Amino acid sequence: AQVLMVETYLFSIRKKNYQSLLRGDPFSIGTILSYFFLSEQQDSVVKRLLYGIQYELESDIIRGRRQ
């Protein structure tokens, strides 16, 4: 449970930093880094949905609310 809390905290910090990079110079490396971060996040959501459908899991389990 503590590892999940730490990962969630680090994820929120990382997301905040990438969003601040998007507000800066549009021709910087921050735009590219933010794109990869957001696409990675979207890919993980799609993978989770596909695995949930494949294994016929309940929606609460797919969303990560229940273990």
mmCIF file of N, CA and C in Angstrom:
data_model
loop_
_atom_site.group_PDB
_atom_site.id
_atom_site.type_symbol
_atom_site.label_atom_id
_atom_site.label_comp_id
_atom_site.label_asym_id
_atom_site.label_seq_id
_atom_site.Cartn_x
_atom_site.Cartn_y
_atom_site.Cartn_z
ATOM 1 N N ALA A 1 0.824 -1.189 0.000
ATOM 2 C CA ALA A 1 0.000 0.000 0.000
ATOM 3 C C ALA A 1 0.873 1.260 0.000
ATOM 4 N N GLN A 2 1.985 1.211 0.749
ATOM 5 C CA GLN A 2 2.860 2.380 0.807
ATOM 6 C C GLN A 2 3.558 2.612 -0.530
ATOM 7 N N VAL A 3 3.910 1.533 -1.207
ATOM 8 C CA VAL A 3 4.555 1.666 -2.511
ATOM 9 C C VAL A 3 3.601 2.320 -3.496
ATOM 10 N N LEU A 4 2.332 1.932 -3.443
ATOM 11 C CA LEU A 4 1.329 2.531 -4.322
ATOM 12 C C LEU A 4 1.170 4.022 -4.036
ATOM 13 N N MET A 5 1.188 4.389 -2.763
ATOM 14 C CA MET A 5 1.089 5.813 -2.403
ATOM 15 C C MET A 5 2.279 6.593 -2.944
ATOM 16 N N VAL A 6 3.484 6.029 -2.818
ATOM 17 C CA VAL A 6 4.689 6.702 -3.304
ATOM 18 C C VAL A 6 4.642 6.825 -4.820
ATOM 19 N N GLU A 7 4.246 5.754 -5.510
ATOM 20 C CA GLU A 7 4.148 5.810 -6.970
ATOM 21 C C GLU A 7 3.119 6.843 -7.421
ATOM 22 N N THR A 8 1.995 6.911 -6.733
ATOM 23 C CA THR A 8 0.970 7.890 -7.072
ATOM 24 C C THR A 8 1.492 9.308 -6.875
ATOM 25 N N TYR A 9 2.197 9.521 -5.777
ATOM 26 C CA TYR A 9 2.770 10.840 -5.506
ATOM 27 C C TYR A 9 3.798 11.227 -6.568
ATOM 28 N N LEU A 10 4.691 10.304 -6.905
ATOM 29 C CA LEU A 10 5.705 10.598 -7.915
ATOM 30 C C LEU A 10 5.081 10.831 -9.290
ATOM 31 N N PHE A 11 4.022 10.084 -9.602
ATOM 32 C CA PHE A 11 3.322 10.283 -10.864
ATOM 33 C C PHE A 11 2.718 11.682 -10.931
ATOM 34 N N SER A 12 2.111 12.130 -9.835
ATOM 35 C CA SER A 12 1.502 13.461 -9.841
ATOM 36 C C SER A 12 2.560 14.559 -9.981
ATOM 37 N N ILE A 13 3.705 14.374 -9.359
ATOM 38 C CA ILE A 13 4.803 15.353 -9.489
ATOM 39 C C ILE A 13 5.305 15.381 -10.935
ATOM 40 N N ARG A 14 5.475 14.191 -11.505
ATOM 41 C CA ARG A 14 5.960 14.098 -12.883
ATOM 42 C C ARG A 14 4.967 14.756 -13.844
ATOM 43 N N LYS A 15 3.691 14.497 -13.651
ATOM 44 C CA LYS A 15 2.666 15.090 -14.514
ATOM 45 C C LYS A 15 2.669 16.604 -14.397
ATOM 46 N N LYS A 16 2.800 17.111 -13.178
ATOM 47 C CA LYS A 16 2.828 18.557 -12.948
ATOM 48 C C LYS A 16 4.033 19.193 -13.647
ATOM 49 N N ASN A 17 5.188 18.527 -13.572
ATOM 50 C CA ASN A 17 6.384 19.062 -14.221
ATOM 51 C C ASN A 17 6.239 19.085 -15.736
ATOM 52 N N TYR A 18 5.677 18.038 -16.306
ATOM 53 C CA TYR A 18 5.495 18.009 -17.754
ATOM 54 C C TYR A 18 4.474 19.039 -18.208
ATOM 55 N N GLN A 19 3.433 19.254 -17.410
ATOM 56 C CA GLN A 19 2.458 20.281 -17.769
ATOM 57 C C GLN A 19 3.080 21.667 -17.725
ATOM 58 N N SER A 20 3.969 21.891 -16.784
ATOM 59 C CA SER A 20 4.640 23.194 -16.735
ATOM 60 C C SER A 20 5.574 23.371 -17.932
ATOM 61 N N LEU A 21 6.160 22.266 -18.419
ATOM 62 C CA LEU A 21 6.986 22.353 -19.620
ATOM 63 C C LEU A 21 6.161 22.728 -20.843
ATOM 64 N N LEU A 22 4.920 22.270 -20.882
ATOM 65 C CA LEU A 22 4.053 22.605 -22.015
ATOM 66 C C LEU A 22 3.709 24.087 -22.053
ATOM 67 N N ARG A 23 3.717 24.735 -20.907
ATOM 68 C CA ARG A 23 3.392 26.163 -20.860
ATOM 69 C C ARG A 23 4.551 27.039 -21.300
ATOM 70 N N GLY A 24 5.725 26.449 -21.439
ATOM 71 C CA GLY A 24 6.916 27.214 -21.801
ATOM 72 C C GLY A 24 7.063 27.370 -23.304
ATOM 73 N N ASP A 25 8.297 27.409 -23.729
ATOM 74 C CA ASP A 25 8.646 27.579 -25.132
ATOM 75 C C ASP A 25 8.131 26.402 -25.955
ATOM 76 N N PRO A 26 7.323 26.653 -26.986
ATOM 77 C CA PRO A 26 6.761 25.549 -27.778
ATOM 78 C C PRO A 26 7.802 24.813 -28.624
ATOM 79 N N PHE A 27 8.982 25.366 -28.787
ATOM 80 C CA PHE A 27 10.017 24.740 -29.606
ATOM 81 C C PHE A 27 11.105 24.103 -28.749
ATOM 82 N N SER A 28 10.779 23.782 -27.514
ATOM 83 C CA SER A 28 11.772 23.174 -26.629
ATOM 84 C C SER A 28 11.570 21.665 -26.563
ATOM 85 N N ILE A 29 12.459 20.997 -25.889
ATOM 86 C CA ILE A 29 12.375 19.550 -25.710
ATOM 87 C C ILE A 29 11.209 19.189 -24.784
ATOM 88 N N GLY A 30 10.720 20.132 -24.014
ATOM 89 C CA GLY A 30 9.610 19.884 -23.101
ATOM 90 C C GLY A 30 8.353 19.435 -23.809
ATOM 91 N N THR A 31 8.119 19.959 -24.996
ATOM 92 C CA THR A 31 6.943 19.562 -25.770
ATOM 93 C C THR A 31 7.023 18.090 -26.151
ATOM 94 N N ILE A 32 8.180 17.651 -26.565
ATOM 95 C CA ILE A 32 8.375 16.248 -26.955
ATOM 96 C C ILE A 32 8.263 15.337 -25.743
ATOM 97 N N LEU A 33 8.875 15.722 -24.629
ATOM 98 C CA LEU A 33 8.795 14.920 -23.410
ATOM 99 C C LEU A 33 7.358 14.803 -22.918
ATOM 100 N N SER A 34 6.634 15.894 -22.978
ATOM 101 C CA SER A 34 5.231 15.875 -22.551
ATOM 102 C C SER A 34 4.403 14.973 -23.446
ATOM 103 N N TYR A 35 4.671 15.010 -24.732
ATOM 104 C CA TYR A 35 3.949 14.144 -25.661
ATOM 105 C C TYR A 35 4.175 12.671 -25.315
ATOM 106 N N PHE A 36 5.421 12.283 -25.082
ATOM 107 C CA PHE A 36 5.713 10.894 -24.743
ATOM 108 C C PHE A 36 5.088 10.495 -23.414
ATOM 109 N N PHE A 37 5.108 11.401 -22.454
ATOM 110 C CA PHE A 37 4.500 11.100 -21.156
ATOM 111 C C PHE A 37 3.005 10.870 -21.298
ATOM 112 N N LEU A 38 2.320 11.759 -22.016
ATOM 113 C CA LEU A 38 0.877 11.631 -22.172
ATOM 114 C C LEU A 38 0.499 10.422 -23.023
ATOM 115 N N SER A 39 1.292 10.107 -24.042
ATOM 116 C CA SER A 39 0.982 8.936 -24.864
ATOM 117 C C SER A 39 1.224 7.650 -24.082
ATOM 118 N N GLU A 40 2.245 7.629 -23.228
ATOM 119 C CA GLU A 40 2.500 6.472 -22.374
ATOM 120 C C GLU A 40 1.341 6.258 -21.404
ATOM 121 N N GLN A 41 0.836 7.334 -20.856
ATOM 122 C CA GLN A 41 -0.287 7.260 -19.926
ATOM 123 C C GLN A 41 -1.533 6.739 -20.646
ATOM 124 N N GLN A 42 -1.784 7.213 -21.833
ATOM 125 C CA GLN A 42 -2.947 6.775 -22.599
ATOM 126 C C GLN A 42 -2.805 5.311 -23.007
ATOM 127 N N ASP A 43 -1.606 4.899 -23.389
ATOM 128 C CA ASP A 43 -1.377 3.498 -23.759
ATOM 129 C C ASP A 43 -1.643 2.566 -22.590
ATOM 130 N N SER A 44 -1.254 2.967 -21.398
ATOM 131 C CA SER A 44 -1.481 2.102 -20.236
ATOM 132 C C SER A 44 -2.973 1.957 -19.935
ATOM 133 N N VAL A 45 -3.748 3.003 -20.168
ATOM 134 C CA VAL A 45 -5.197 2.916 -19.962
ATOM 135 C C VAL A 45 -5.816 1.959 -20.976
ATOM 136 N N VAL A 46 -5.395 2.055 -22.226
ATOM 137 C CA VAL A 46 -5.930 1.179 -23.268
ATOM 138 C C VAL A 46 -5.555 -0.274 -22.978
ATOM 139 N N LYS A 47 -4.318 -0.517 -22.569
ATOM 140 C CA LYS A 47 -3.882 -1.877 -22.239
ATOM 141 C C LYS A 47 -4.696 -2.445 -21.085
ATOM 142 N N ARG A 48 -4.911 -1.627 -20.073
ATOM 143 C CA ARG A 48 -5.685 -2.083 -18.914
ATOM 144 C C ARG A 48 -7.106 -2.460 -19.319
ATOM 145 N N LEU A 49 -7.709 -1.656 -20.186
ATOM 146 C CA LEU A 49 -9.060 -1.959 -20.663
ATOM 147 C C LEU A 49 -9.097 -3.251 -21.475
ATOM 148 N N LEU A 50 -8.120 -3.419 -22.351
ATOM 149 C CA LEU A 50 -8.096 -4.629 -23.173
ATOM 150 C C LEU A 50 -7.882 -5.885 -22.333
ATOM 151 N N TYR A 51 -6.981 -5.812 -21.349
ATOM 152 C CA TYR A 51 -6.768 -6.958 -20.465
ATOM 153 C C TYR A 51 -8.026 -7.257 -19.661
ATOM 154 N N GLY A 52 -8.689 -6.225 -19.202
ATOM 155 C CA GLY A 52 -9.919 -6.415 -18.442
ATOM 156 C C GLY A 52 -11.004 -7.071 -19.255
ATOM 157 N N ILE A 53 -11.126 -6.667 -20.510
ATOM 158 C CA ILE A 53 -12.121 -7.276 -21.392
ATOM 159 C C ILE A 53 -11.738 -8.720 -21.708
ATOM 160 N N GLN A 54 -10.454 -8.951 -21.957
ATOM 161 C CA GLN A 54 -9.991 -10.294 -22.302
ATOM 162 C C GLN A 54 -10.230 -11.284 -21.163
ATOM 163 N N TYR A 55 -9.957 -10.865 -19.943
ATOM 164 C CA TYR A 55 -10.103 -11.752 -18.794
ATOM 165 C C TYR A 55 -11.454 -11.605 -18.096
ATOM 166 N N GLU A 56 -12.352 -10.829 -18.697
ATOM 167 C CA GLU A 56 -13.717 -10.641 -18.196
ATOM 168 C C GLU A 56 -13.736 -10.198 -16.735
ATOM 169 N N LEU A 57 -12.957 -9.175 -16.439
ATOM 170 C CA LEU A 57 -12.887 -8.628 -15.088
ATOM 171 C C LEU A 57 -14.009 -7.618 -14.872
ATOM 172 N N GLU A 58 -14.341 -7.406 -13.609
ATOM 173 C CA GLU A 58 -15.344 -6.398 -13.275
ATOM 174 C C GLU A 58 -14.756 -5.005 -13.486
ATOM 175 N N SER A 59 -15.628 -4.045 -13.704
ATOM 176 C CA SER A 59 -15.164 -2.689 -13.994
ATOM 177 C C SER A 59 -14.415 -2.067 -12.818
ATOM 178 N N ASP A 60 -14.796 -2.412 -11.595
ATOM 179 C CA ASP A 60 -14.074 -1.877 -10.424
ATOM 180 C C ASP A 60 -12.626 -2.358 -10.390
ATOM 181 N N ILE A 61 -12.421 -3.593 -10.766
ATOM 182 C CA ILE A 61 -11.068 -4.142 -10.776
ATOM 183 C C ILE A 61 -10.246 -3.485 -11.887
ATOM 184 N N ILE A 62 -10.853 -3.288 -13.037
ATOM 185 C CA ILE A 62 -10.144 -2.650 -14.151
ATOM 186 C C ILE A 62 -9.732 -1.229 -13.772
ATOM 187 N N ARG A 63 -10.603 -0.522 -13.098
ATOM 188 C CA ARG A 63 -10.293 0.858 -12.689
ATOM 189 C C ARG A 63 -9.296 0.912 -11.548
ATOM 190 N N GLY A 64 -9.027 -0.213 -10.893
ATOM 191 C CA GLY A 64 -8.054 -0.247 -9.822
ATOM 192 C C GLY A 64 -8.635 0.128 -8.476
ATOM 193 N N ARG A 65 -9.929 0.105 -8.348
ATOM 194 C CA ARG A 65 -10.562 0.496 -7.081
ATOM 195 C C ARG A 65 -10.569 -0.641 -6.082
ATOM 196 N N ARG A 66 -10.542 -1.864 -6.587
ATOM 197 C CA ARG A 66 -10.618 -3.004 -5.694
ATOM 198 C C ARG A 66 -9.590 -4.022 -6.124
ATOM 199 N N GLN A 67 -9.011 -4.724 -5.161
ATOM 200 C CA GLN A 67 -7.969 -5.682 -5.486
ATOM 201 C C GLN A 67 -8.384 -7.084 -5.243
#
